[in-house]
Amino acid sequence: MKGQNKEKMQALSPDSSSNPFDVLTEEVVLKILDYLDTDEYPSASKSFSLTCKAFYFIESRHRKTLKPLRTELLPRTLHRYPFVSHLDLSLCPRVDDSTLNVISSTWKATLHSINLSRSRFFTNDGLSSLFVNCSGLVEVDLSNGTELTDLAASAIAEAKNLERLKLARCKLITDMGIGCIAVGCRKLRLLSLKWCLRVGDLGVELIALKCKEIRSLDLSYLPITEKCVKSVLQLQHLEDLVLEGCHGIDDDGLSTLKQSCKSLKNVTHTGLSSLTNGAQQLQQLILAYGSVVTSDIAKCLHTFSKLQSIKLDGCLITSSGIKAMASLHASIKELSFSKCLGVTDEGLSFLVQSHKELRKLDITCCRKITYTSIDSITNSCTSLSSLRMESCSLVPKEAFILIGARCSCLEELDATDNEIDDEGLKSISRCSKLSILKLGICTNISDEGLANVGSFCSMLTELDLYRSMAISDAGIAAVADGCPALEMINMAYNGKVTDNSLISLSKCLMLKALEIRGCPGVSSIGLSAIAVGCKQLTVLDVKKCFNINDNGMLPLAQFSQNLKQINLSYCSVTDVGLVALASLNRLQNMTILHLAGLTPNGLAAALLACRGLTKVKLHASFRPLLPQSFLQYMGAHGCVFHWRDKAFQKEMDPKGWKLHFGRSTEVP
């Protein structure tokens, strides 16, 4: 017996020549893979599969989700991953019929969902092959299929088990095609027809008649009238109805809601004053950029006992309207008054005192509110998790001390273009759960205030310091040291930021988005540090960083393998640096305006080598210099060129920055 135990111990010993993982059952290994298969560590499963032959084999059978970077990579993976059920081809702009044929024959028994929302070049023949062979398909996204016609819709109708279908912006599909889908796809639960401009009342009525299981229906911007509303509202399971931009439907048409559709939870439209008896399960109401919100409209919401979210962005709200909302019986969790005229201290204070369970509040550009409103909000709504108050210009710096002192649960604060100072930041740093903090154009804050954020807000993931020009390397270093989970930081147009800030941020291993446009103090040295340390970087904007050159591109090419989007405009990068970036397999979007060292030949060589590109912004002067055959080739492979005729700007950032944030020079 002792001899047997000794042999087992030797088998598990690190010095043993046998593989120690051999003692693990396949079930245990699969469980390990379940934990590794996360968005946070996208390469973990691949690294795991390279451990040994056994793991390589098990991982190939475990993988159910696949998102290839390019179409040409599919043949290599077809046989390696035989049990794929979710295929996302949104990174593959060129998907033709032959590709769909191969997919349908390889995964015909396992494929449950496919995303073709960014893909082109396939026809109804390829779709027919897909839907006939893959009978288990329950989810298909064909959004942006601007060339798909009723023949494609007829092919979709062959997917008898389809439950979720997105056809947004399929502008050539008509009522006839939708009728085919309605007859063939009786199990549909979700359908998006947003911007399907040739679908009218007839098509919608057919969907309502045949697809009785519909839960979610998006009819935004369809040329429909109240004629089809009654049929839609007969759907017994309908929970989410979107009618945004349906200008053919007025209050009279929506009055039919009084008669039916008791299960409805979400309605989006600009005219709902007649909603008094219907939709008793309504949870979210969006009246953005609609008519004046009066007491009559507010009172019609009193019957909605389950209402949780009201969004009135861009509306004119009367004082009687906001007071009527205070008497709602529902426990409101979210209110949005972004860019609403008519919001005053008196009305807002009265409202929040009645809805103390509020979790999210958006008062962006409510320029009439003062200290009084913030005092009432923070005193009544102590469980607030999100407060957006960009450009509340009359709110004094003292009000921000109240936010930190009373709202300890705060997770998001947008204080862009406000009077907040270091004392306010010191108070807000008490909110230890803070993950999103926006301090753009806050000229009263300095490194001292930012140091408090770095010391006490360790969960911070997003920080916006756009044009907060008193911030320097010391403040950024404090954030980098204290906020290891940081994923996004914007330091654009901060003249005191140098390479030292980038070197500090290189310790933030989770950093995914970095914007340093207009920072003349940064160079390729700092960018190299970011490339080496922040391997999760996906978005990079170094526009008008004149000291960034080819020396910064080479480390990016070597280490930033997850980079998807880059803006190099006005930098000192030449053909050499641009060609180096071609080794980034995930690169999709490039903006390269006014690069003095760029030549037509170098540009063409770099773009040809970047096989995954879907969008490129170039100066119009290059258009006649590039061969027509080259442009056609790039277009055939799914790359779209956006030509700009902008003159070279010597200023770091022209006065248009106010328009960037939706502001004008006039104060209402």
mmCIF file of N, CA and C in Angstrom, residues 97 119-128 131 142-158 165-181 193 196-199:
data_model
loop_
_atom_site.group_PDB
_atom_site.id
_atom_site.type_symbol
_atom_site.label_atom_id
_atom_site.label_comp_id
_atom_site.label_asym_id
_atom_site.label_seq_id
_atom_site.Cartn_x
_atom_site.Cartn_y
_atom_site.Cartn_z
ATOM 1 N N ASP A 97 -20.670 35.147 -50.589
ATOM 2 C CA ASP A 97 -21.509 33.942 -50.548
ATOM 3 C C ASP A 97 -20.703 32.682 -50.264
ATOM 4 N N SER A 119 -20.701 43.628 -42.373
ATOM 5 C CA SER A 119 -20.206 42.831 -43.501
ATOM 6 C C SER A 119 -20.994 43.149 -44.769
ATOM 7 N N ARG A 120 -20.312 42.982 -45.891
ATOM 8 C CA ARG A 120 -20.946 43.223 -47.191
ATOM 9 C C ARG A 120 -20.541 42.133 -48.180
ATOM 10 N N PHE A 121 -21.021 42.278 -49.405
ATOM 11 C CA PHE A 121 -20.638 41.439 -50.549
ATOM 12 C C PHE A 121 -21.368 40.100 -50.622
ATOM 13 N N PHE A 122 -22.185 39.750 -49.624
ATOM 14 C CA PHE A 122 -22.968 38.523 -49.749
ATOM 15 C C PHE A 122 -24.338 38.873 -50.333
ATOM 16 N N THR A 123 -25.002 37.858 -50.898
ATOM 17 C CA THR A 123 -26.308 38.066 -51.518
ATOM 18 C C THR A 123 -27.341 37.146 -50.868
ATOM 19 N N ASN A 124 -28.528 37.146 -51.447
ATOM 20 C CA ASN A 124 -29.585 36.276 -50.934
ATOM 21 C C ASN A 124 -29.233 34.795 -51.083
ATOM 22 N N ASP A 125 -28.383 34.461 -52.068
ATOM 23 C CA ASP A 125 -27.964 33.069 -52.240
ATOM 24 C C ASP A 125 -27.156 32.578 -51.038
ATOM 25 N N GLY A 126 -26.207 33.419 -50.585
ATOM 26 C CA GLY A 126 -25.414 33.049 -49.416
ATOM 27 C C GLY A 126 -26.266 32.953 -48.165
ATOM 28 N N LEU A 127 -27.205 33.900 -48.011
ATOM 29 C CA LEU A 127 -28.095 33.869 -46.858
ATOM 30 C C LEU A 127 -28.984 32.630 -46.874
ATOM 31 N N SER A 128 -29.465 32.268 -48.055
ATOM 32 C CA SER A 128 -30.320 31.090 -48.173
ATOM 33 C C SER A 128 -29.568 29.836 -47.733
ATOM 34 N N PHE A 131 -29.299 29.891 -43.854
ATOM 35 C CA PHE A 131 -30.517 29.622 -43.091
ATOM 36 C C PHE A 131 -31.069 28.218 -43.327
ATOM 37 N N LEU A 142 -28.283 41.692 -39.265
ATOM 38 C CA LEU A 142 -27.977 42.111 -40.636
ATOM 39 C C LEU A 142 -28.055 43.627 -40.768
ATOM 40 N N SER A 143 -27.893 44.339 -39.668
ATOM 41 C CA SER A 143 -27.947 45.798 -39.690
ATOM 42 C C SER A 143 -26.939 46.371 -40.681
ATOM 43 N N ASN A 144 -27.292 47.512 -41.254
ATOM 44 C CA ASN A 144 -26.451 48.222 -42.233
ATOM 45 C C ASN A 144 -26.377 47.508 -43.576
ATOM 46 N N GLY A 145 -27.283 46.539 -43.808
ATOM 47 C CA GLY A 145 -27.314 45.858 -45.104
ATOM 48 C C GLY A 145 -28.047 46.701 -46.135
ATOM 49 N N THR A 146 -27.433 47.792 -46.524
ATOM 50 C CA THR A 146 -28.092 48.766 -47.402
ATOM 51 C C THR A 146 -28.337 48.219 -48.807
ATOM 52 N N GLU A 147 -27.686 47.118 -49.167
ATOM 53 C CA GLU A 147 -27.874 46.546 -50.503
ATOM 54 C C GLU A 147 -28.783 45.316 -50.484
ATOM 55 N N LEU A 148 -29.239 44.912 -49.303
ATOM 56 C CA LEU A 148 -30.124 43.754 -49.208
ATOM 57 C C LEU A 148 -31.534 44.121 -49.687
ATOM 58 N N THR A 149 -32.149 43.221 -50.448
ATOM 59 C CA THR A 149 -33.472 43.471 -51.018
ATOM 60 C C THR A 149 -34.484 42.462 -50.470
ATOM 61 N N ASP A 150 -35.660 42.456 -51.060
ATOM 62 C CA ASP A 150 -36.698 41.506 -50.642
ATOM 63 C C ASP A 150 -36.290 40.061 -50.893
ATOM 64 N N LEU A 151 -35.377 39.833 -51.837
ATOM 65 C CA LEU A 151 -34.880 38.476 -52.060
ATOM 66 C C LEU A 151 -34.116 37.976 -50.827
ATOM 67 N N ALA A 152 -33.374 38.890 -50.214
ATOM 68 C CA ALA A 152 -32.673 38.536 -48.978
ATOM 69 C C ALA A 152 -33.678 38.256 -47.866
ATOM 70 N N ALA A 153 -34.737 39.074 -47.794
ATOM 71 C CA ALA A 153 -35.775 38.857 -46.785
ATOM 72 C C ALA A 153 -36.443 37.497 -46.980
ATOM 73 N N SER A 154 -36.620 37.107 -48.237
ATOM 74 C CA SER A 154 -37.202 35.797 -48.537
ATOM 75 C C SER A 154 -36.301 34.674 -48.031
ATOM 76 N N ALA A 155 -34.978 34.888 -48.137
ATOM 77 C CA ALA A 155 -34.028 33.894 -47.625
ATOM 78 C C ALA A 155 -34.086 33.828 -46.102
ATOM 79 N N ILE A 156 -34.224 34.977 -45.458
ATOM 80 C CA ILE A 156 -34.329 35.019 -43.995
ATOM 81 C C ILE A 156 -35.538 34.216 -43.523
ATOM 82 N N ALA A 157 -36.612 34.262 -44.309
ATOM 83 C CA ALA A 157 -37.855 33.573 -43.929
ATOM 84 C C ALA A 157 -37.678 32.070 -43.779
ATOM 85 N N GLU A 158 -36.559 31.540 -44.297
ATOM 86 C CA GLU A 158 -36.303 30.110 -44.174
ATOM 87 C C GLU A 158 -35.783 29.731 -42.787
ATOM 88 N N LEU A 165 -33.936 39.245 -34.642
ATOM 89 C CA LEU A 165 -33.526 39.673 -35.981
ATOM 90 C C LEU A 165 -33.373 41.188 -36.011
ATOM 91 N N LYS A 166 -32.205 41.649 -36.454
ATOM 92 C CA LYS A 166 -31.946 43.089 -36.577
ATOM 93 C C LYS A 166 -31.702 43.433 -38.042
ATOM 94 N N LEU A 167 -32.558 44.333 -38.563
ATOM 95 C CA LEU A 167 -32.475 44.755 -39.966
ATOM 96 C C LEU A 167 -32.326 46.270 -40.070
ATOM 97 N N ALA A 168 -31.771 46.906 -39.051
ATOM 98 C CA ALA A 168 -31.646 48.361 -39.049
ATOM 99 C C ALA A 168 -30.895 48.847 -40.295
ATOM 100 N N ARG A 169 -31.452 49.875 -40.929
ATOM 101 C CA ARG A 169 -30.868 50.528 -42.114
ATOM 102 C C ARG A 169 -30.816 49.625 -43.348
ATOM 103 N N CYS A 170 -31.643 48.601 -43.389
ATOM 104 C CA CYS A 170 -31.791 47.815 -44.625
ATOM 105 C C CYS A 170 -32.835 48.534 -45.482
ATOM 106 N N LYS A 171 -32.400 49.545 -46.177
ATOM 107 C CA LYS A 171 -33.313 50.521 -46.775
ATOM 108 C C LYS A 171 -33.990 50.056 -48.052
ATOM 109 N N LEU A 172 -33.598 48.918 -48.594
ATOM 110 C CA LEU A 172 -34.219 48.428 -49.828
ATOM 111 C C LEU A 172 -35.292 47.374 -49.568
ATOM 112 N N ILE A 173 -35.370 46.896 -48.357
ATOM 113 C CA ILE A 173 -36.398 45.898 -48.024
ATOM 114 C C ILE A 173 -37.750 46.584 -47.876
ATOM 115 N N THR A 174 -38.781 46.002 -48.488
ATOM 116 C CA THR A 174 -40.103 46.610 -48.502
ATOM 117 C C THR A 174 -41.103 45.775 -47.693
ATOM 118 N N ASP A 175 -42.357 46.188 -47.755
ATOM 119 C CA ASP A 175 -43.424 45.444 -47.072
ATOM 120 C C ASP A 175 -43.489 43.991 -47.540
ATOM 121 N N MET A 176 -43.207 43.766 -48.820
ATOM 122 C CA MET A 176 -43.269 42.413 -49.354
ATOM 123 C C MET A 176 -42.243 41.508 -48.669
ATOM 124 N N GLY A 177 -41.027 42.016 -48.517
ATOM 125 C CA GLY A 177 -39.990 41.230 -47.847
ATOM 126 C C GLY A 177 -40.314 40.989 -46.387
ATOM 127 N N ILE A 178 -40.820 42.017 -45.709
ATOM 128 C CA ILE A 178 -41.188 41.869 -44.301
ATOM 129 C C ILE A 178 -42.329 40.866 -44.159
ATOM 130 N N GLY A 179 -43.230 40.856 -45.142
ATOM 131 C CA GLY A 179 -44.317 39.877 -45.131
ATOM 132 C C GLY A 179 -43.799 38.450 -45.191
ATOM 133 N N CYS A 180 -42.765 38.230 -46.012
ATOM 134 C CA CYS A 180 -42.155 36.894 -46.089
ATOM 135 C C CYS A 180 -41.567 36.483 -44.740
ATOM 136 N N ILE A 181 -40.878 37.428 -44.089
ATOM 137 C CA ILE A 181 -40.285 37.144 -42.780
ATOM 138 C C ILE A 181 -41.375 36.836 -41.756
ATOM 139 N N LEU A 193 -36.464 47.206 -37.077
ATOM 140 C CA LEU A 193 -36.636 47.688 -38.457
ATOM 141 C C LEU A 193 -36.258 49.157 -38.562
ATOM 142 N N CYS A 196 -35.643 51.333 -41.841
ATOM 143 C CA CYS A 196 -36.064 50.583 -43.040
ATOM 144 C C CYS A 196 -37.136 51.422 -43.738
ATOM 145 N N LEU A 197 -36.706 52.362 -44.536
ATOM 146 C CA LEU A 197 -37.568 53.443 -45.013
ATOM 147 C C LEU A 197 -38.652 52.995 -45.987
ATOM 148 N N ARG A 198 -38.558 51.766 -46.506
ATOM 149 C CA ARG A 198 -39.576 51.287 -47.442
ATOM 150 C C ARG A 198 -40.590 50.355 -46.784
ATOM 151 N N VAL A 199 -40.491 50.241 -45.480
ATOM 152 C CA VAL A 199 -41.449 49.422 -44.734
ATOM 153 C C VAL A 199 -42.521 50.337 -44.156
#
